[in-house]
C-alpha cells in the first residue's frame, strides 16, 4: 500500500485526531447493542497509546435530524428528543469498558472548551468528541468546520472504512489542513485486500454477486468484468438474468430496468471471455415465508405463482467447485434469502466452502458480512469488509475521497484510485 500508515508516523507526545466508525447499533434507550465497530478500531487506538500518543476520536452516530427544518414546535421537540439518543455518551461508556482507561467524552466537536481539553491531554489519554453529524458542516464538508476539527490534532488517522466513500469534513475536508494523514490499521487492511483484487490478484479470480437488484450493482459488475476470470450470479438478481434469457420466473423478484442491463452484461462477459456462471436450479416457494411450501426446480421450469428464494443443490455444487479451483474469491450479496433458515442453504454452503479452502476470500460488508457472521464463519475468511457501501465503491473502481485524501508515501502514487489520479 502506498498511502501513509499509522505505523509510519512518529507518535510520541503527538495528538492524533482519529476518525473512527463508532456508528454502532443501539438499543431504544441509546445504549450500545453491538460493540463490534468499536472493537475494530482498538488495534489503532491501543497502538497510539503504546507509542506515547494522545487521542482525539471522532465519529458520527446514526442520522440526526435538523431541528431547524421542523415545521412546528412539536416536530422540533421530537427531533431534539431523537437526537438526544444519538449523543456519543453510551459509546464512550462502551469504549471505556474495552480500553479499561480514562475516556473523556466532550459535548462538542469544536470551540475553545474542546481545544482546552485537548491541550490538557497526557500521553495515553483519550477524548471522544460529540457526534460529528450534529454539525451541519460535517456532511457539507464545510471548510470552516474541517479547519476547526484539524486544530485538534498534530496528525490525522482514518480508521473508519465504513465512511471513506463520503467526502465529509471529518473524513476528507480535515485532511486539507493536516501535514500528515495516515490510514489506521483497519483502513490499511481494507486497502490492502481490495487493492490486491483490483491491481494484482492471485488468479483465478472469481467474483460472486448476489443480493437484490442488478441495477444497483451495474457499475460493480461492469468493472469486475475487466478483472475477473469467472463471474457467478445468485440472489434475487439472478431472476432478472433469467428473464433476460427469455425464461419464465413466476413470482420471483424482477428488477424490470435491470433486464436490459443483464443483456448487456451477458454480452460483455462474452466479449471479454469472462466465464459467466448462472445457477441451473433454484429453490422455489409458494410464498415469501420460511414456512412456505418449497421445491427445487430447473431454472427453465419455475412454475407460475412460485418464487425463487435460493439456489438449488446442483448450482451449489457448481459454484463451490468453481470456488475450490480459484485463488481469490470476492463475494458481495447473499445467494438466497439467508435470513430464513429454509433459504439459507446456498449462502451457507458458499460460506462453508470458502471457510474450508485456502482460497483468498474477500467478503463485502453489509448483508454478506452479516451472513458469514450469522454462520459463525467470519473469522475463517481472509477478510470481511467493515464497509458495505465503501467496499462496493472500491470494486466499482471509484476513487474514494477519504482514501485519496491520505498522504502518499514519499515516491509513491495512489493505490486506491487504480492509477487514475496519478
Ligand atoms: P443487497 O442488499 O442488494 O445485497 O440484497 C441483500 C438481500 O437480498 C438479502 O436481504 C437477501 O434476503 C435478499 N435476497 C437474496 N436472494 C433473494 C431472492 N432470491 N429473492 C428475494 N430476496 C433475496
Short mmCIF file of C-alpha atoms and ligand atoms in Angstrom, two decimals:
data_model
loop_
_atom_site.label_atom_id
_atom_site.label_comp_id
_atom_site.label_asym_id
_atom_site.label_seq_id
_atom_site.Cartn_x
_atom_site.Cartn_y
_atom_site.Cartn_z
CA UNK A 1 0.00 0.00 0.00
CA UNK A 2 1.35 3.41 -0.87
CA UNK A 3 -0.51 5.70 1.50
CA UNK A 4 1.00 6.61 4.83
CA UNK A 5 0.04 4.13 7.53
CA UNK A 6 -0.32 4.78 11.22
CA UNK A 7 2.88 2.84 11.86
CA UNK A 8 4.81 5.16 9.53
CA UNK A 9 4.15 8.06 11.93
CA UNK A 10 6.21 9.21 14.87
CA UNK A 11 3.52 9.46 17.54
CA UNK A 12 5.47 10.10 20.74
CA UNK A 13 3.89 13.05 22.51
CA UNK A 14 1.69 13.81 19.48
CA UNK A 15 -2.05 14.33 19.49
CA UNK A 16 -3.69 12.02 16.98
CA UNK A 17 -7.03 13.13 15.55
CA UNK A 18 -8.59 9.81 14.55
CA UNK A 19 -11.79 9.32 12.55
CA UNK A 20 -13.36 6.08 13.71
CA UNK A 21 -16.61 4.39 12.75
CA UNK A 22 -18.49 4.19 16.03
CA UNK A 23 -21.83 4.26 14.22
CA UNK A 24 -22.93 1.28 16.33
CA UNK A 25 -26.32 -0.42 16.56
CA UNK A 26 -28.16 0.91 19.62
CA UNK A 27 -30.97 -0.14 21.92
CA UNK A 28 -34.01 2.18 22.04
CA UNK A 29 -32.56 3.99 25.06
CA UNK A 30 -29.35 4.73 23.13
CA UNK A 31 -27.09 2.18 24.82
CA UNK A 32 -24.77 0.16 22.60
CA UNK A 33 -26.30 -3.10 21.31
CA UNK A 34 -23.23 -4.33 19.42
CA UNK A 35 -19.70 -3.03 20.03
CA UNK A 36 -18.06 -4.78 17.02
CA UNK A 37 -17.24 -1.47 15.34
CA UNK A 38 -15.62 -0.12 18.49
CA UNK A 39 -13.54 -3.28 18.84
CA UNK A 40 -12.50 -2.96 15.20
CA UNK A 41 -10.72 0.33 15.98
CA UNK A 42 -8.96 -0.94 19.11
CA UNK A 43 -5.79 -2.01 17.33
CA UNK A 44 -5.15 1.56 16.14
CA UNK A 45 -6.29 3.11 19.42
CA UNK A 46 -4.04 0.88 21.51
CA UNK A 47 -1.13 1.43 19.15
CA UNK A 48 -1.29 5.21 19.56
CA UNK A 49 -1.35 4.83 23.34
CA UNK A 50 1.54 2.36 23.35
CA UNK A 51 3.56 4.79 21.25
CA UNK A 52 3.02 7.55 23.81
CA UNK A 53 0.48 9.47 21.75
CA UNK A 54 -2.73 11.22 22.83
CA UNK A 55 -6.04 10.51 21.14
CA UNK A 56 -8.92 12.63 19.95
CA UNK A 57 -11.54 10.34 18.47
CA UNK A 58 -14.44 11.46 16.31
CA UNK A 59 -17.33 9.62 14.67
CA UNK A 60 -20.86 10.06 13.51
CA UNK A 61 -23.70 8.08 15.07
CA UNK A 62 -26.96 7.45 13.22
CA UNK A 63 -28.76 10.12 11.27
CA UNK A 64 -29.54 13.10 13.45
CA UNK A 65 -32.42 15.27 12.24
CA UNK A 66 -32.16 19.01 11.72
CA UNK A 67 -34.38 20.82 14.29
CA UNK A 68 -34.25 23.94 12.10
CA UNK A 69 -36.18 22.07 9.43
CA UNK A 70 -39.07 21.27 11.81
CA UNK A 71 -42.46 22.58 10.63
CA UNK A 72 -43.57 23.43 14.19
CA UNK A 73 -42.57 23.30 17.85
CA UNK A 74 -43.88 19.78 18.39
CA UNK A 75 -41.85 18.47 15.47
CA UNK A 76 -38.77 20.33 16.72
CA UNK A 77 -39.15 18.75 20.15
CA UNK A 78 -39.50 15.30 18.59
CA UNK A 79 -36.33 15.75 16.53
CA UNK A 80 -34.42 17.02 19.56
CA UNK A 81 -35.62 14.07 21.62
CA UNK A 82 -34.44 11.60 19.00
CA UNK A 83 -31.13 13.42 18.55
CA UNK A 84 -30.52 13.11 22.30
CA UNK A 85 -30.32 9.32 21.82
CA UNK A 86 -27.57 9.90 19.24
CA UNK A 87 -25.16 11.58 21.65
CA UNK A 88 -21.87 9.72 21.97
CA UNK A 89 -22.07 9.17 25.77
CA UNK A 90 -23.11 5.48 25.63
CA UNK A 91 -20.38 4.89 23.04
CA UNK A 92 -17.85 6.45 25.42
CA UNK A 93 -19.09 4.04 28.14
CA UNK A 94 -18.61 1.06 25.81
CA UNK A 95 -15.15 2.29 24.82
CA UNK A 96 -14.19 2.76 28.48
CA UNK A 97 -15.11 -0.90 29.12
CA UNK A 98 -12.87 -2.01 26.28
CA UNK A 99 -9.79 0.13 26.88
CA UNK A 100 -10.06 -0.08 30.64
CA UNK A 101 -9.00 3.52 30.87
CA UNK A 102 -9.95 7.07 31.10
CA UNK A 103 -12.08 8.18 28.17
CA UNK A 104 -13.25 11.77 28.37
CA UNK A 105 -16.44 12.43 26.42
CA UNK A 106 -16.93 16.03 25.29
CA UNK A 107 -20.29 17.58 24.42
CA UNK A 108 -19.00 19.32 21.31
CA UNK A 109 -16.59 18.83 18.40
CA UNK A 110 -15.22 22.36 18.13
CA UNK A 111 -14.67 25.50 20.18
CA UNK A 112 -12.49 26.91 22.92
CA UNK A 113 -13.51 24.38 25.59
CA UNK A 114 -12.77 21.47 23.31
CA UNK A 115 -9.40 22.96 22.38
CA UNK A 116 -8.55 23.48 26.05
CA UNK A 117 -9.44 19.88 26.91
CA UNK A 118 -7.30 18.63 24.03
CA UNK A 119 -4.37 20.82 25.12
CA UNK A 120 -4.54 19.26 28.60
CA UNK A 121 -4.29 15.67 27.32
CA UNK A 122 -1.48 13.49 28.63
CA UNK A 123 0.10 10.60 26.68
CA UNK A 124 -2.32 7.65 26.65
CA UNK A 125 -5.41 9.80 27.31
CA UNK A 126 -8.45 9.57 25.07
CA UNK A 127 -11.05 12.20 24.22
CA UNK A 128 -14.21 11.25 22.34
CA UNK A 129 -15.89 14.17 20.60
CA UNK A 130 -19.65 14.56 20.20
CA UNK A 131 -21.49 13.13 17.16
CA UNK A 132 -19.94 14.87 14.13
CA UNK A 133 -23.31 14.86 12.35
CA UNK A 134 -24.73 17.22 14.95
CA UNK A 135 -22.86 19.83 12.87
CA UNK A 136 -24.28 20.87 9.51
CA UNK A 137 -20.74 21.40 8.26
CA UNK A 138 -19.95 17.67 8.52
CA UNK A 139 -21.95 16.32 5.58
CA UNK A 140 -21.48 19.56 3.63
CA UNK A 141 -17.72 19.15 4.01
CA UNK A 142 -17.63 22.77 5.14
CA UNK A 143 -14.02 24.02 5.05
CA UNK A 144 -14.50 26.11 8.21
CA UNK A 145 -15.77 23.15 10.21
CA UNK A 146 -12.99 20.97 8.79
CA UNK A 147 -10.37 23.57 9.78
CA UNK A 148 -11.76 23.69 13.33
CA UNK A 149 -11.53 19.91 13.60
CA UNK A 150 -7.99 19.96 12.23
CA UNK A 151 -6.88 22.22 15.11
CA UNK A 152 -7.43 19.25 17.44
CA UNK A 153 -4.57 17.08 16.24
CA UNK A 154 -0.95 17.10 15.14
CA UNK A 155 -1.63 14.23 12.75
CA UNK A 156 -4.80 12.67 11.30
CA UNK A 157 -5.59 8.98 11.14
CA UNK A 158 -8.50 7.48 9.24
CA UNK A 159 -9.74 4.21 10.71
CA UNK A 160 -13.35 4.46 9.57
CA UNK A 161 -13.54 2.42 6.38
CA UNK A 162 -17.36 2.49 6.53
CA UNK A 163 -17.30 6.22 5.73
CA UNK A 164 -14.29 6.70 3.43
CA UNK A 165 -16.58 6.79 0.38
CA UNK A 166 -18.09 10.01 1.72
CA UNK A 167 -16.38 13.38 1.32
CA UNK A 168 -17.36 14.77 4.70
CA UNK A 169 -15.48 17.25 6.88
CA UNK A 170 -14.22 14.56 9.28
CA UNK A 171 -13.25 12.13 6.52
CA UNK A 172 -11.88 14.35 3.77
CA UNK A 173 -12.01 18.11 4.41
CA UNK A 174 -9.98 17.83 7.60
CA UNK A 175 -7.02 16.29 5.76
CA UNK A 176 -6.56 19.51 3.76
CA UNK A 177 -5.41 21.18 6.98
CA UNK A 178 -3.15 18.42 8.27
CA UNK A 179 0.51 17.86 7.43
CA UNK A 180 0.18 14.11 7.70
CA UNK A 181 -2.90 11.96 7.21
CA UNK A 182 -2.47 8.22 7.54
CA UNK A 183 -4.50 5.02 7.34
CA UNK A 184 -5.19 3.27 10.62
CA UNK A 185 -4.71 -0.50 10.75
CA UNK A 186 -8.34 -1.24 9.89
CA UNK A 187 -8.36 1.00 6.82
CA UNK A 188 -4.88 -0.20 5.79
CA UNK A 189 -6.12 -3.79 5.84
CA UNK A 190 -9.17 -2.96 3.72
CA UNK A 191 -6.98 -1.08 1.24
CA UNK A 192 -4.52 -3.94 1.05
CA UNK A 193 -7.16 -6.59 0.29
CA UNK A 194 -9.21 -4.54 -2.17
CA UNK A 195 -6.03 -3.09 -3.68
CA UNK A 196 -4.83 -6.63 -4.35
CA UNK A 197 -8.09 -7.63 -6.05
CA UNK A 198 -8.07 -4.50 -8.20
CA UNK A 199 -4.41 -4.35 -9.08
CA UNK A 200 -2.67 -7.64 -8.64
CA UNK A 201 -5.00 -10.55 -7.83
CA UNK A 202 -3.86 -14.11 -7.44
CA UNK A 203 -5.67 -15.95 -10.23
CA UNK A 204 -8.06 -17.49 -10.98
CA UNK A 205 -10.08 -14.56 -9.62
CA UNK A 206 -13.77 -15.33 -9.08
CA UNK A 207 -16.47 -12.83 -8.17
CA UNK A 208 -19.76 -13.98 -6.72
CA UNK A 209 -22.52 -11.41 -6.74
CA UNK A 210 -25.92 -11.81 -5.17
CA UNK A 211 -28.37 -9.59 -3.39
CA UNK A 212 -31.39 -7.85 -4.72
CA UNK A 213 -31.08 -5.59 -7.75
CA UNK A 214 -28.95 -5.77 -10.89
CA UNK A 215 -29.36 -2.03 -11.47
CA UNK A 216 -27.83 -1.30 -8.04
CA UNK A 217 -24.72 -3.28 -8.91
CA UNK A 218 -24.28 -2.47 -12.58
CA UNK A 219 -21.11 -0.42 -12.17
CA UNK A 220 -19.58 -3.04 -9.91
CA UNK A 221 -20.36 -5.78 -12.42
CA UNK A 222 -19.00 -3.74 -15.33
CA UNK A 223 -15.76 -3.04 -13.51
CA UNK A 224 -15.41 -6.63 -12.30
CA UNK A 225 -15.81 -7.90 -15.86
CA UNK A 226 -12.49 -6.18 -16.61
CA UNK A 227 -10.80 -8.00 -13.75
CA UNK A 228 -12.23 -11.44 -13.07
CA UNK A 229 -11.83 -14.82 -14.70
CA UNK A 230 -15.26 -16.01 -13.56
CA UNK A 231 -18.41 -14.15 -12.53
CA UNK A 232 -21.10 -16.08 -10.67
CA UNK A 233 -24.56 -14.63 -10.11
CA UNK A 234 -27.02 -15.62 -7.40
CA UNK A 235 -29.62 -13.96 -5.19
CA UNK A 236 -32.67 -12.12 -6.37
CA UNK A 237 -30.73 -10.52 -9.22
CA UNK A 238 -30.43 -13.95 -10.85
CA UNK A 239 -34.07 -13.79 -11.91
CA UNK A 240 -33.52 -10.63 -13.90
CA UNK A 241 -30.81 -12.52 -15.82
CA UNK A 242 -33.16 -15.47 -16.35
CA UNK A 243 -35.84 -13.10 -17.65
CA UNK A 244 -33.27 -11.56 -19.99
CA UNK A 245 -32.63 -15.08 -21.30
CA UNK A 246 -36.35 -15.40 -22.09
CA UNK A 247 -37.21 -17.76 -19.21
CA UNK A 248 -40.36 -17.66 -17.07
CA UNK A 249 -39.58 -16.66 -13.49
CA UNK A 250 -43.01 -16.98 -11.83
CA UNK A 251 -43.37 -14.57 -8.91
CA UNK A 252 -39.60 -14.23 -8.36
CA UNK A 253 -38.18 -10.76 -7.85
CA UNK A 254 -37.79 -8.90 -11.12
CA UNK A 255 -35.77 -5.75 -11.46
CA UNK A 256 -37.50 -4.51 -14.62
CA UNK A 257 -34.92 -1.86 -15.61
CA UNK A 258 -32.24 -4.44 -14.93
CA UNK A 259 -33.32 -6.71 -17.82
CA UNK A 260 -31.51 -4.62 -20.45
CA UNK A 261 -28.55 -4.33 -18.13
CA UNK A 262 -28.44 -8.11 -17.74
CA UNK A 263 -28.41 -8.48 -21.55
CA UNK A 264 -25.52 -6.07 -21.79
CA UNK A 265 -23.61 -7.84 -19.02
CA UNK A 266 -24.01 -11.22 -20.74
CA UNK A 267 -22.67 -9.71 -23.99
CA UNK A 268 -19.79 -8.02 -22.22
CA UNK A 269 -18.83 -11.25 -20.45
CA UNK A 270 -18.67 -13.00 -23.82
CA UNK A 271 -16.61 -10.21 -25.39
CA UNK A 272 -14.16 -10.22 -22.51
CA UNK A 273 -14.01 -14.02 -22.33
CA UNK A 274 -15.16 -13.98 -18.71
CA UNK A 275 -16.84 -17.23 -17.64
CA UNK A 276 -20.35 -16.22 -16.54
CA UNK A 277 -21.91 -18.86 -14.31
CA UNK A 278 -25.65 -18.70 -13.67
CA UNK A 279 -27.36 -21.25 -11.42
CA UNK A 280 -29.02 -24.18 -13.19
CA UNK A 281 -31.58 -24.94 -10.47
CA UNK A 282 -33.36 -22.93 -7.79
CA UNK A 283 -35.37 -23.48 -4.64
CA UNK A 284 -38.83 -22.01 -5.20
CA UNK A 285 -41.56 -21.30 -2.65
CA UNK A 286 -45.26 -20.52 -2.93
CA UNK A 287 -44.90 -17.54 -0.57
CA UNK A 288 -42.18 -15.27 0.83
CA UNK A 289 -42.19 -17.15 4.10
CA UNK A 290 -39.81 -19.54 5.84
CA UNK A 291 -42.67 -22.00 6.24
CA UNK A 292 -43.94 -21.81 2.68
CA UNK A 293 -44.16 -24.94 0.51
CA UNK A 294 -40.89 -25.43 -1.31
CA UNK A 295 -39.47 -27.44 -4.22
CA UNK A 296 -36.27 -27.43 -6.23
CA UNK A 297 -36.70 -26.94 -9.97
CA UNK A 298 -34.55 -26.30 -13.05
CA UNK A 299 -34.27 -22.59 -13.86
CA UNK A 300 -36.20 -23.32 -17.05
CA UNK A 301 -39.13 -24.80 -15.11
CA UNK A 302 -40.14 -22.24 -12.48
CA UNK A 303 -43.89 -22.75 -12.02
CA UNK A 304 -46.31 -19.81 -12.23
CA UNK A 305 -47.17 -18.48 -8.77
CA UNK A 306 -43.85 -19.67 -7.24
CA UNK A 307 -40.82 -17.56 -6.47
CA UNK A 308 -37.12 -18.41 -6.35
CA UNK A 309 -35.59 -17.79 -2.93
CA UNK A 310 -32.34 -19.78 -3.04
CA UNK A 311 -30.05 -21.58 -5.46
CA UNK A 312 -30.54 -25.35 -5.82
CA UNK A 313 -28.22 -28.25 -4.90
CA UNK A 314 -26.78 -28.67 -8.40
CA UNK A 315 -25.93 -24.96 -8.56
CA UNK A 316 -24.40 -25.06 -5.09
CA UNK A 317 -22.05 -27.81 -6.29
CA UNK A 318 -21.21 -25.89 -9.43
CA UNK A 319 -20.43 -22.67 -7.51
CA UNK A 320 -18.48 -24.49 -4.81
CA UNK A 321 -16.36 -26.37 -7.38
CA UNK A 322 -15.52 -23.05 -9.01
CA UNK A 323 -14.56 -21.60 -5.64
CA UNK A 324 -12.32 -24.58 -4.86
CA UNK A 325 -10.39 -24.09 -8.10
CA UNK A 326 -9.98 -20.33 -7.54
CA UNK A 327 -7.13 -18.50 -5.80
CA UNK A 328 -9.12 -15.37 -4.96
CA UNK A 329 -12.87 -15.02 -4.41
CA UNK A 330 -14.67 -11.71 -3.93
CA UNK A 331 -18.21 -12.14 -2.66
CA UNK A 332 -20.87 -9.48 -2.46
CA UNK A 333 -24.51 -10.33 -1.83
CA UNK A 334 -26.13 -13.47 -0.41
CA UNK A 335 -27.28 -16.05 -2.99
CA UNK A 336 -30.64 -16.58 -1.27
CA UNK A 337 -32.87 -15.20 1.45
CA UNK A 338 -30.40 -16.29 4.13
CA UNK A 339 -32.46 -14.59 6.85
CA UNK A 340 -34.91 -17.55 6.50
CA UNK A 341 -33.31 -20.86 7.55
CA UNK A 342 -35.05 -22.75 4.72
CA UNK A 343 -33.48 -20.48 2.09
CA UNK A 344 -30.06 -20.09 3.69
CA UNK A 345 -28.58 -23.36 2.37
CA UNK A 346 -26.90 -21.84 -0.70
CA UNK A 347 -25.38 -18.92 1.17
CA UNK A 348 -24.26 -21.23 3.99
CA UNK A 349 -22.67 -23.74 1.59
CA UNK A 350 -20.72 -20.95 -0.14
CA UNK A 351 -19.53 -19.62 3.22
CA UNK A 352 -18.53 -23.11 4.40
CA UNK A 353 -16.65 -23.82 1.19
CA UNK A 354 -14.74 -20.56 1.45
CA UNK A 355 -14.02 -21.27 5.11
CA UNK A 356 -12.73 -24.75 4.34
CA UNK A 357 -10.47 -23.88 1.41
CA UNK A 358 -7.22 -21.95 1.28
CA UNK A 359 -8.58 -19.51 -1.28
CA UNK A 360 -8.17 -15.79 -0.51
CA UNK A 361 -11.75 -14.86 0.44
CA UNK A 362 -12.83 -11.24 0.49
CA UNK A 363 -16.30 -10.64 1.81
CA UNK A 364 -18.13 -7.39 1.06
CA UNK A 365 -19.68 -5.60 4.00
CA UNK A 366 -23.40 -5.32 4.71
CA UNK A 367 -25.57 -8.42 4.20
CA UNK A 368 -22.76 -10.73 3.11
CA UNK A 369 -20.76 -9.89 6.23
CA UNK A 370 -23.94 -10.38 8.28
CA UNK A 371 -24.46 -13.81 6.68
CA UNK A 372 -20.94 -15.15 7.37
CA UNK A 373 -21.17 -13.78 10.91
CA UNK A 374 -24.56 -15.46 11.38
CA UNK A 375 -22.98 -18.79 10.34
CA UNK A 376 -20.09 -18.25 12.79
CA UNK A 377 -17.59 -18.30 9.92
CA UNK A 378 -16.41 -14.68 9.77
CA UNK A 379 -13.02 -15.45 11.31
CA UNK A 380 -12.42 -18.20 8.72
CA UNK A 381 -12.49 -15.67 5.87
CA UNK A 382 -9.31 -13.90 4.74
CA UNK A 383 -11.08 -10.57 5.01
CA UNK A 384 -14.57 -9.43 5.95
CA UNK A 385 -15.03 -5.82 4.98
CA UNK A 386 -16.36 -3.38 7.55
CA UNK A 387 -17.86 -1.11 4.90
CA UNK A 388 -20.78 -2.19 2.71
CA UNK A 389 -21.01 0.98 0.60
CA UNK A 390 -17.28 1.64 0.64
CA UNK A 391 -16.36 -1.90 -0.45
CA UNK A 392 -18.84 -1.73 -3.34
CA UNK A 393 -17.38 1.59 -4.46
CA UNK A 394 -13.88 0.11 -4.24
CA UNK A 395 -14.99 -2.72 -6.53
CA UNK A 396 -16.63 -0.20 -8.85
CA UNK A 397 -13.14 1.21 -9.31
CA UNK A 398 -14.17 4.58 -7.92
CA UNK A 399 -11.82 6.96 -6.16
CA UNK A 400 -12.85 7.02 -2.51
CA UNK A 401 -12.42 10.56 -1.19
CA UNK A 402 -11.44 9.53 2.33
CA UNK A 403 -8.66 7.31 0.98
CA UNK A 404 -7.45 9.56 -1.81
CA UNK A 405 -7.08 12.33 0.81
CA UNK A 406 -4.49 10.39 2.81
CA UNK A 407 -0.85 11.39 2.41
CA UNK A 408 1.05 9.49 -0.28
CA UNK A 409 4.16 7.71 0.89
CA UNK A 410 7.16 9.57 -0.49
CA UNK A 411 7.84 8.42 -4.04
CA UNK A 412 4.54 6.54 -4.39
CA UNK A 413 1.31 7.10 -6.24
CA UNK A 414 -2.16 6.37 -5.00
CA UNK A 415 -3.27 2.71 -4.93
CA UNK A 416 -6.90 3.42 -4.09
CA UNK A 417 -7.62 5.16 -7.38
CA UNK A 418 -6.06 2.48 -9.57
CA UNK A 419 -3.68 4.95 -11.11
CA UNK A 420 -6.45 7.20 -12.40
CA UNK A 421 -5.44 10.28 -10.48
CA UNK A 422 -1.73 9.99 -10.75
P1 LIG B 1 -28.45 -6.48 -1.22
O1 LIG B 1 -28.75 -5.50 -0.12
O2 LIG B 1 -28.72 -5.96 -2.59
O3 LIG B 1 -27.09 -7.14 -1.08
O4 LIG B 1 -29.54 -7.63 -1.02
C1 LIG B 1 -29.50 -8.50 0.08
C2 LIG B 1 -30.85 -9.09 0.29
O5 LIG B 1 -31.21 -9.85 -0.84
C3 LIG B 1 -30.91 -10.02 1.47
O6 LIG B 1 -31.74 -9.46 2.45
C4 LIG B 1 -31.48 -11.30 0.90
O7 LIG B 1 -32.50 -11.85 1.72
C5 LIG B 1 -32.11 -10.84 -0.40
N1 LIG B 1 -32.24 -11.93 -1.36
C6 LIG B 1 -31.30 -12.81 -1.73
N2 LIG B 1 -31.81 -13.70 -2.60
C7 LIG B 1 -33.09 -13.37 -2.79
C8 LIG B 1 -34.16 -13.89 -3.57
N3 LIG B 1 -33.98 -14.97 -4.36
N4 LIG B 1 -35.38 -13.29 -3.52
C9 LIG B 1 -35.57 -12.21 -2.73
N5 LIG B 1 -34.60 -11.65 -1.97
C10 LIG B 1 -33.38 -12.22 -1.99
#
